[in-house]
């Protein structure tokens, strides 16, 4: 069975500082990994995904994520946070070749203070 | 392109009432999904439709039914609403949803449902 965990309910960062939102996953085979962002009263928006290849994936709005197979992690990062990055972030995983659907984590609320 | 649209945006029901949530996409996607979002639980898949004419249960299908009316539309019906179904419901679509699919899902704005 596949699963995904976001160990932090909330992350607080000062504007201009680097940010990291953590995600770990569990699948039997090869994972597909995703990050989505949700702004208040909106649906989820795709940020980036890892399928194969380079472990560092670049996405929208200056975000990037690093795939680490040995640690089964896919942490979301940004070098310099903006107040407008404040939102709810979801990590998701899908096992390649599995009939099961994508599984979402419980979400991490990112708060950037001016 | 409107993307994925959902109606209504808000709804209040009494226990036992029925209603249908509507979803449509204009991206010519094959696969469509219904999720519910509850605090601290992320998104949970209720039902999905891999292609027109097919539907399958997700993680939490009890109390719901779906209809893939055509390629564009995928509706979710609550036959007898219960307070436990109070949630925010999201519809999503993707180009394909097969075993090796890496397709991005595109989400609608959501329907906030309260069951009293």
PDB file of C-alpha atoms in Angstrom:
ATOM      1  CA  UNK A   1       0.000   0.000   0.000  1.00  0.00           C
ATOM      2  CA  UNK A   2       1.166   3.488  -0.709  1.00  0.00           C
ATOM      3  CA  UNK A   3       1.153   6.348   1.766  1.00  0.00           C
ATOM      4  CA  UNK A   4       2.447   9.871   2.174  1.00  0.00           C
ATOM      5  CA  UNK A   5       3.187  11.869   5.309  1.00  0.00           C
ATOM      6  CA  UNK A   6       3.621  15.548   5.952  1.00  0.00           C
ATOM      7  CA  UNK A   7       5.014  15.688   9.503  1.00  0.00           C
ATOM      8  CA  UNK A   8       4.417  19.405  10.075  1.00  0.00           C
ATOM      9  CA  UNK A   9       0.926  20.881  10.279  1.00  0.00           C
ATOM     10  CA  UNK A  10       2.347  24.397  10.071  1.00  0.00           C
ATOM     11  CA  UNK A  11       5.615  26.013   9.023  1.00  0.00           C
ATOM     12  CA  UNK A  12       6.405  29.629   9.879  1.00  0.00           C
ATOM     13  CA  UNK A  13       9.110  31.515   8.002  1.00  0.00           C
ATOM     14  CA  UNK A  14      10.170  35.147   7.774  1.00  0.00           C
ATOM     15  CA  UNK A  15       9.969  36.789   4.373  1.00  0.00           C
ATOM     16  CA  UNK A  16      13.254  36.514   2.505  1.00  0.00           C
ATOM     17  CA  UNK A  17      14.373  33.397   4.380  1.00  0.00           C
ATOM     18  CA  UNK A  18      14.584  29.971   2.766  1.00  0.00           C
ATOM     19  CA  UNK A  19      11.685  27.605   3.349  1.00  0.00           C
ATOM     20  CA  UNK A  20      11.294  23.845   3.445  1.00  0.00           C
ATOM     21  CA  UNK A  21       8.063  21.855   3.616  1.00  0.00           C
ATOM     22  CA  UNK A  22       8.682  18.202   4.385  1.00  0.00           C
ATOM     23  CA  UNK A  23       7.181  15.123   2.781  1.00  0.00           C
ATOM     24  CA  UNK A  24       7.960  11.429   3.126  1.00  0.00           C
ATOM     25  CA  UNK A  25       6.348   8.604   1.221  1.00  0.00           C
ATOM     26  CA  UNK A  26       6.004   4.839   1.124  1.00  0.00           C
ATOM     27  CA  UNK A  27       5.410   2.773  -2.008  1.00  0.00           C
ATOM     28  CA  UNK A  28       6.321  -0.743  -3.025  1.00  0.00           C
ATOM     29  CA  UNK A  29       7.772   0.207  -6.374  1.00  0.00           C
ATOM     30  CA  UNK A  30       8.769   3.417  -8.113  1.00  0.00           C
ATOM     31  CA  UNK A  31       6.983   6.579  -7.015  1.00  0.00           C
ATOM     32  CA  UNK A  32       5.538   9.463  -8.873  1.00  0.00           C
ATOM     33  CA  UNK A  33       5.563  12.467  -6.520  1.00  0.00           C
ATOM     34  CA  UNK A  34       3.673  15.732  -6.694  1.00  0.00           C
ATOM     35  CA  UNK A  35       3.315  19.026  -4.856  1.00  0.00           C
ATOM     36  CA  UNK A  36       0.127  21.045  -4.988  1.00  0.00           C
ATOM     37  CA  UNK A  37      -0.736  24.405  -3.405  1.00  0.00           C
ATOM     38  CA  UNK A  38      -4.121  25.588  -2.192  1.00  0.00           C
ATOM     39  CA  UNK A  39      -4.902  29.247  -1.629  1.00  0.00           C
ATOM     40  CA  UNK A  40      -7.894  30.199   0.568  1.00  0.00           C
ATOM     41  CA  UNK A  41     -11.270  29.212  -0.892  1.00  0.00           C
ATOM     42  CA  UNK A  42      -9.651  27.805  -4.013  1.00  0.00           C
ATOM     43  CA  UNK A  43      -9.013  24.393  -5.490  1.00  0.00           C
ATOM     44  CA  UNK A  44      -5.563  22.809  -5.551  1.00  0.00           C
ATOM     45  CA  UNK A  45      -3.030  24.024  -8.103  1.00  0.00           C
ATOM     46  CA  UNK A  46      -0.182  21.900  -9.451  1.00  0.00           C
ATOM     47  CA  UNK A  47       3.320  23.077  -8.490  1.00  0.00           C
ATOM     48  CA  UNK A  48       5.698  20.363  -9.668  1.00  0.00           C
ATOM     49  CA  UNK A  49       6.185  16.618 -10.045  1.00  0.00           C
ATOM     50  CA  UNK A  50       8.925  14.017 -10.027  1.00  0.00           C
ATOM     51  CA  UNK A  51       8.706  11.115 -12.439  1.00  0.00           C
ATOM     52  CA  UNK A  52      12.262  10.056 -13.130  1.00  0.00           C
ATOM     53  CA  UNK A  53      15.669  11.563 -13.856  1.00  0.00           C
ATOM     54  CA  UNK A  54      17.183  14.548 -12.074  1.00  0.00           C
ATOM     55  CA  UNK A  55      16.475  14.432  -8.350  1.00  0.00           C
ATOM     56  CA  UNK A  56      15.991  18.200  -8.201  1.00  0.00           C
ATOM     57  CA  UNK A  57      12.724  19.247  -9.781  1.00  0.00           C
ATOM     58  CA  UNK A  58      11.900  22.875 -10.509  1.00  0.00           C
ATOM     59  CA  UNK A  59       8.316  24.093 -10.540  1.00  0.00           C
ATOM     60  CA  UNK A  60       6.086  27.134 -10.543  1.00  0.00           C
ATOM     61  CA  UNK A  61       6.611  30.323  -8.517  1.00  0.00           C
ATOM     62  CA  UNK A  62      10.299  29.578  -7.825  1.00  0.00           C
ATOM     63  CA  UNK A  63       9.630  26.370  -5.908  1.00  0.00           C
ATOM     64  CA  UNK A  64      11.731  23.254  -6.240  1.00  0.00           C
ATOM     65  CA  UNK A  65      11.713  19.832  -4.646  1.00  0.00           C
ATOM     66  CA  UNK A  66      14.411  17.272  -4.043  1.00  0.00           C
ATOM     67  CA  UNK A  67      13.735  13.570  -4.458  1.00  0.00           C
ATOM     68  CA  UNK A  68      15.753  11.431  -2.054  1.00  0.00           C
ATOM     69  CA  UNK A  69      15.220   7.736  -2.661  1.00  0.00           C
ATOM     70  CA  UNK A  70      17.234   6.489   0.318  1.00  0.00           C
ATOM     71  CA  UNK A  71      15.291   8.693   2.729  1.00  0.00           C
ATOM     72  CA  UNK A  72      12.006   8.272   0.813  1.00  0.00           C
ATOM     73  CA  UNK A  73      11.517  12.024   0.941  1.00  0.00           C
ATOM     74  CA  UNK A  74      10.390  14.734  -1.447  1.00  0.00           C
ATOM     75  CA  UNK A  75      10.799  18.030   0.397  1.00  0.00           C
ATOM     76  CA  UNK A  76       9.565  21.280  -1.128  1.00  0.00           C
ATOM     77  CA  UNK A  77      11.963  24.215  -1.018  1.00  0.00           C
ATOM     78  CA  UNK A  78      12.297  27.836  -1.986  1.00  0.00           C
ATOM     79  CA  UNK A  79      15.445  29.960  -1.513  1.00  0.00           C
ATOM     80  CA  UNK A  80      13.646  33.165  -0.533  1.00  0.00           C
ATOM     81  CA  UNK A  81      10.075  33.146   0.802  1.00  0.00           C
ATOM     82  CA  UNK A  82       7.432  35.694  -0.144  1.00  0.00           C
ATOM     83  CA  UNK A  83       4.378  36.672   1.888  1.00  0.00           C
ATOM     84  CA  UNK A  84       2.312  35.586  -1.117  1.00  0.00           C
ATOM     85  CA  UNK A  85       3.632  32.020  -0.658  1.00  0.00           C
ATOM     86  CA  UNK A  86       1.416  31.691   2.417  1.00  0.00           C
ATOM     87  CA  UNK A  87      -0.974  28.838   1.607  1.00  0.00           C
ATOM     88  CA  UNK A  88      -1.721  25.164   2.244  1.00  0.00           C
ATOM     89  CA  UNK A  89       0.681  22.745   0.568  1.00  0.00           C
ATOM     90  CA  UNK A  90      -0.043  19.128  -0.274  1.00  0.00           C
ATOM     91  CA  UNK A  91       2.379  16.384  -1.168  1.00  0.00           C
ATOM     92  CA  UNK A  92       1.006  13.436  -3.153  1.00  0.00           C
ATOM     93  CA  UNK A  93       2.293  10.083  -4.349  1.00  0.00           C
ATOM     94  CA  UNK A  94       1.301   7.522  -6.951  1.00  0.00           C
ATOM     95  CA  UNK A  95       2.980   4.190  -7.444  1.00  0.00           C
ATOM     96  CA  UNK A  96       4.045   3.593 -11.021  1.00  0.00           C
ATOM     97  CA  UNK A  97       2.141   0.740 -12.592  1.00  0.00           C
ATOM     98  CA  UNK A  98      -0.316   0.499  -9.717  1.00  0.00           C
ATOM     99  CA  UNK A  99      -4.031   0.590 -10.260  1.00  0.00           C
ATOM    100  CA  UNK A 100      -4.367   2.683  -7.145  1.00  0.00           C
ATOM    101  CA  UNK A 101      -4.919   6.382  -7.473  1.00  0.00           C
ATOM    102  CA  UNK A 102      -2.859   9.282  -6.281  1.00  0.00           C
ATOM    103  CA  UNK A 103      -2.738   9.651  -2.482  1.00  0.00           C
ATOM    104  CA  UNK A 104      -2.561  13.078  -0.872  1.00  0.00           C
ATOM    105  CA  UNK A 105      -0.885  14.015   2.387  1.00  0.00           C
ATOM    106  CA  UNK A 106      -2.744  15.858   5.126  1.00  0.00           C
ATOM    107  CA  UNK A 107      -1.295  19.217   4.132  1.00  0.00           C
ATOM    108  CA  UNK A 108       1.098  21.758   5.659  1.00  0.00           C
ATOM    109  CA  UNK A 109       0.081  25.327   6.241  1.00  0.00           C
ATOM    110  CA  UNK A 110       2.896  27.680   5.290  1.00  0.00           C
ATOM    111  CA  UNK A 111       2.837  31.117   6.891  1.00  0.00           C
ATOM    112  CA  UNK A 112       5.293  33.785   5.760  1.00  0.00           C
ATOM    113  CA  UNK A 113       5.581  36.785   8.059  1.00  0.00           C
ATOM    114  CA  UNK A 114       6.681  40.165   6.668  1.00  0.00           C
TER     115      UNK A 114
ATOM    116  CA  UNK B   1     -10.914  27.836 -21.143  1.00  0.00           C
ATOM    117  CA  UNK B   2     -12.848  27.687 -17.893  1.00  0.00           C
ATOM    118  CA  UNK B   3     -10.953  24.568 -16.788  1.00  0.00           C
ATOM    119  CA  UNK B   4     -12.922  22.639 -14.169  1.00  0.00           C
ATOM    120  CA  UNK B   5     -16.167  24.183 -12.966  1.00  0.00           C
ATOM    121  CA  UNK B   6     -18.331  23.080 -10.052  1.00  0.00           C
ATOM    122  CA  UNK B   7     -21.841  23.991  -8.950  1.00  0.00           C
ATOM    123  CA  UNK B   8     -23.046  24.967  -6.452  1.00  0.00           C
ATOM    124  CA  UNK B   9     -20.317  26.765  -4.502  1.00  0.00           C
ATOM    125  CA  UNK B  10     -22.160  26.490  -1.205  1.00  0.00           C
ATOM    126  CA  UNK B  11     -25.009  24.291   0.000  1.00  0.00           C
ATOM    127  CA  UNK B  12     -26.750  23.651   3.286  1.00  0.00           C
ATOM    128  CA  UNK B  13     -28.814  20.476   3.633  1.00  0.00           C
ATOM    129  CA  UNK B  14     -30.854  18.893   6.369  1.00  0.00           C
ATOM    130  CA  UNK B  15     -30.150  15.307   7.365  1.00  0.00           C
ATOM    131  CA  UNK B  16     -31.851  12.959   4.945  1.00  0.00           C
ATOM    132  CA  UNK B  17     -32.107  15.380   2.039  1.00  0.00           C
ATOM    133  CA  UNK B  18     -30.563  14.543  -1.296  1.00  0.00           C
ATOM    134  CA  UNK B  19     -28.591  16.622  -3.735  1.00  0.00           C
ATOM    135  CA  UNK B  20     -26.303  16.390  -6.747  1.00  0.00           C
ATOM    136  CA  UNK B  21     -23.009  18.197  -7.137  1.00  0.00           C
ATOM    137  CA  UNK B  22     -22.177  19.042 -10.717  1.00  0.00           C
ATOM    138  CA  UNK B  23     -18.746  19.109 -12.318  1.00  0.00           C
ATOM    139  CA  UNK B  24     -17.680  19.892 -15.869  1.00  0.00           C
ATOM    140  CA  UNK B  25     -14.326  20.246 -17.617  1.00  0.00           C
ATOM    141  CA  UNK B  26     -13.515  21.751 -20.986  1.00  0.00           C
ATOM    142  CA  UNK B  27      -9.992  20.357 -21.398  1.00  0.00           C
ATOM    143  CA  UNK B  28     -11.045  17.180 -23.213  1.00  0.00           C
ATOM    144  CA  UNK B  29      -9.684  15.109 -20.337  1.00  0.00           C
ATOM    145  CA  UNK B  30     -10.481  11.427 -20.123  1.00  0.00           C
ATOM    146  CA  UNK B  31     -10.332  10.989 -16.352  1.00  0.00           C
ATOM    147  CA  UNK B  32     -12.343  12.744 -13.654  1.00  0.00           C
ATOM    148  CA  UNK B  33     -12.346  12.513  -9.864  1.00  0.00           C
ATOM    149  CA  UNK B  34     -14.353  13.496  -6.806  1.00  0.00           C
ATOM    150  CA  UNK B  35     -12.560  14.236  -3.528  1.00  0.00           C
ATOM    151  CA  UNK B  36     -13.609  15.450  -0.136  1.00  0.00           C
ATOM    152  CA  UNK B  37     -11.382  17.645   2.018  1.00  0.00           C
ATOM    153  CA  UNK B  38     -11.640  17.585   5.782  1.00  0.00           C
ATOM    154  CA  UNK B  39      -9.383  19.438   8.253  1.00  0.00           C
ATOM    155  CA  UNK B  40      -6.203  17.510   9.016  1.00  0.00           C
ATOM    156  CA  UNK B  41      -7.056  14.707   6.604  1.00  0.00           C
ATOM    157  CA  UNK B  42      -5.970  16.031   3.256  1.00  0.00           C
ATOM    158  CA  UNK B  43      -7.978  14.970   0.243  1.00  0.00           C
ATOM    159  CA  UNK B  44      -9.694  11.615   0.119  1.00  0.00           C
ATOM    160  CA  UNK B  45     -10.886  10.104  -3.128  1.00  0.00           C
ATOM    161  CA  UNK B  46     -14.599   9.312  -3.225  1.00  0.00           C
ATOM    162  CA  UNK B  47     -15.069   8.053  -6.797  1.00  0.00           C
ATOM    163  CA  UNK B  48     -13.273   8.371 -10.065  1.00  0.00           C
ATOM    164  CA  UNK B  49     -13.941   7.799 -13.733  1.00  0.00           C
ATOM    165  CA  UNK B  50     -10.962   6.693 -15.773  1.00  0.00           C
ATOM    166  CA  UNK B  51     -12.828   7.243 -19.024  1.00  0.00           C
ATOM    167  CA  UNK B  52     -16.286   8.007 -20.324  1.00  0.00           C
ATOM    168  CA  UNK B  53     -18.665   5.242 -19.370  1.00  0.00           C
ATOM    169  CA  UNK B  54     -16.644   3.887 -16.440  1.00  0.00           C
ATOM    170  CA  UNK B  55     -16.688   4.683 -12.750  1.00  0.00           C
ATOM    171  CA  UNK B  56     -14.856   3.146  -9.797  1.00  0.00           C
ATOM    172  CA  UNK B  57     -14.886   3.498  -6.031  1.00  0.00           C
ATOM    173  CA  UNK B  58     -12.166   5.383  -4.260  1.00  0.00           C
ATOM    174  CA  UNK B  59     -11.189   5.466  -0.613  1.00  0.00           C
ATOM    175  CA  UNK B  60     -14.481   6.722   0.877  1.00  0.00           C
ATOM    176  CA  UNK B  61     -17.407   5.858  -1.458  1.00  0.00           C
ATOM    177  CA  UNK B  62     -20.091   5.022   1.121  1.00  0.00           C
ATOM    178  CA  UNK B  63     -23.104   7.318   0.963  1.00  0.00           C
ATOM    179  CA  UNK B  64     -22.291   8.612  -2.515  1.00  0.00           C
ATOM    180  CA  UNK B  65     -23.093   7.760  -6.113  1.00  0.00           C
ATOM    181  CA  UNK B  66     -21.655   9.151  -9.316  1.00  0.00           C
ATOM    182  CA  UNK B  67     -22.583   9.496 -12.953  1.00  0.00           C
ATOM    183  CA  UNK B  68     -20.212  10.131 -15.837  1.00  0.00           C
ATOM    184  CA  UNK B  69     -22.802  11.789 -18.025  1.00  0.00           C
ATOM    185  CA  UNK B  70     -20.436  12.323 -20.950  1.00  0.00           C
ATOM    186  CA  UNK B  71     -16.770  13.110 -21.408  1.00  0.00           C
ATOM    187  CA  UNK B  72     -17.179  16.595 -19.966  1.00  0.00           C
ATOM    188  CA  UNK B  73     -19.436  16.006 -16.962  1.00  0.00           C
ATOM    189  CA  UNK B  74     -19.109  13.973 -13.780  1.00  0.00           C
ATOM    190  CA  UNK B  75     -21.737  14.376 -11.064  1.00  0.00           C
ATOM    191  CA  UNK B  76     -21.731  13.304  -7.415  1.00  0.00           C
ATOM    192  CA  UNK B  77     -25.006  12.466  -5.675  1.00  0.00           C
ATOM    193  CA  UNK B  78     -25.794  12.263  -1.987  1.00  0.00           C
ATOM    194  CA  UNK B  79     -28.985  10.223  -1.701  1.00  0.00           C
ATOM    195  CA  UNK B  80     -29.582  10.787   2.015  1.00  0.00           C
ATOM    196  CA  UNK B  81     -27.233  13.363   3.476  1.00  0.00           C
ATOM    197  CA  UNK B  82     -25.688  12.855   6.901  1.00  0.00           C
ATOM    198  CA  UNK B  83     -23.778  15.311   9.136  1.00  0.00           C
ATOM    199  CA  UNK B  84     -20.630  13.238   8.534  1.00  0.00           C
ATOM    200  CA  UNK B  85     -20.787  14.348   4.910  1.00  0.00           C
ATOM    201  CA  UNK B  86     -20.205  17.966   5.880  1.00  0.00           C
ATOM    202  CA  UNK B  87     -17.059  18.774   3.942  1.00  0.00           C
ATOM    203  CA  UNK B  88     -15.561  20.619   1.010  1.00  0.00           C
ATOM    204  CA  UNK B  89     -15.911  18.660  -2.201  1.00  0.00           C
ATOM    205  CA  UNK B  90     -13.498  19.001  -5.093  1.00  0.00           C
ATOM    206  CA  UNK B  91     -13.797  17.723  -8.599  1.00  0.00           C
ATOM    207  CA  UNK B  92     -10.643  17.179 -10.651  1.00  0.00           C
ATOM    208  CA  UNK B  93      -9.724  15.973 -14.111  1.00  0.00           C
ATOM    209  CA  UNK B  94      -6.627  14.649 -15.834  1.00  0.00           C
ATOM    210  CA  UNK B  95      -5.765  13.731 -19.366  1.00  0.00           C
ATOM    211  CA  UNK B  96      -5.523  10.045 -18.517  1.00  0.00           C
ATOM    212  CA  UNK B  97      -5.605   8.084 -15.296  1.00  0.00           C
ATOM    213  CA  UNK B  98      -4.109   4.732 -16.164  1.00  0.00           C
ATOM    214  CA  UNK B  99      -1.602   2.625 -14.289  1.00  0.00           C
ATOM    215  CA  UNK B 100       1.413   4.423 -15.731  1.00  0.00           C
ATOM    216  CA  UNK B 101      -0.158   7.835 -15.910  1.00  0.00           C
ATOM    217  CA  UNK B 102       1.836  10.748 -14.578  1.00  0.00           C
ATOM    218  CA  UNK B 103      -0.820  13.221 -15.528  1.00  0.00           C
ATOM    219  CA  UNK B 104      -1.362  16.338 -13.525  1.00  0.00           C
ATOM    220  CA  UNK B 105      -4.792  16.716 -12.008  1.00  0.00           C
ATOM    221  CA  UNK B 106      -6.630  20.004 -12.437  1.00  0.00           C
ATOM    222  CA  UNK B 107      -9.049  20.977  -9.687  1.00  0.00           C
ATOM    223  CA  UNK B 108     -12.275  22.894  -9.568  1.00  0.00           C
ATOM    224  CA  UNK B 109     -12.929  25.631  -6.983  1.00  0.00           C
ATOM    225  CA  UNK B 110     -14.861  23.341  -4.643  1.00  0.00           C
ATOM    226  CA  UNK B 111     -18.312  23.040  -3.112  1.00  0.00           C
ATOM    227  CA  UNK B 112     -18.688  23.742   0.585  1.00  0.00           C
ATOM    228  CA  UNK B 113     -21.442  21.473   1.919  1.00  0.00           C
ATOM    229  CA  UNK B 114     -22.962  21.633   5.380  1.00  0.00           C
ATOM    230  CA  UNK B 115     -25.388  18.970   6.572  1.00  0.00           C
ATOM    231  CA  UNK B 116     -27.407  19.923   9.652  1.00  0.00           C
TER     232      UNK B 116
END
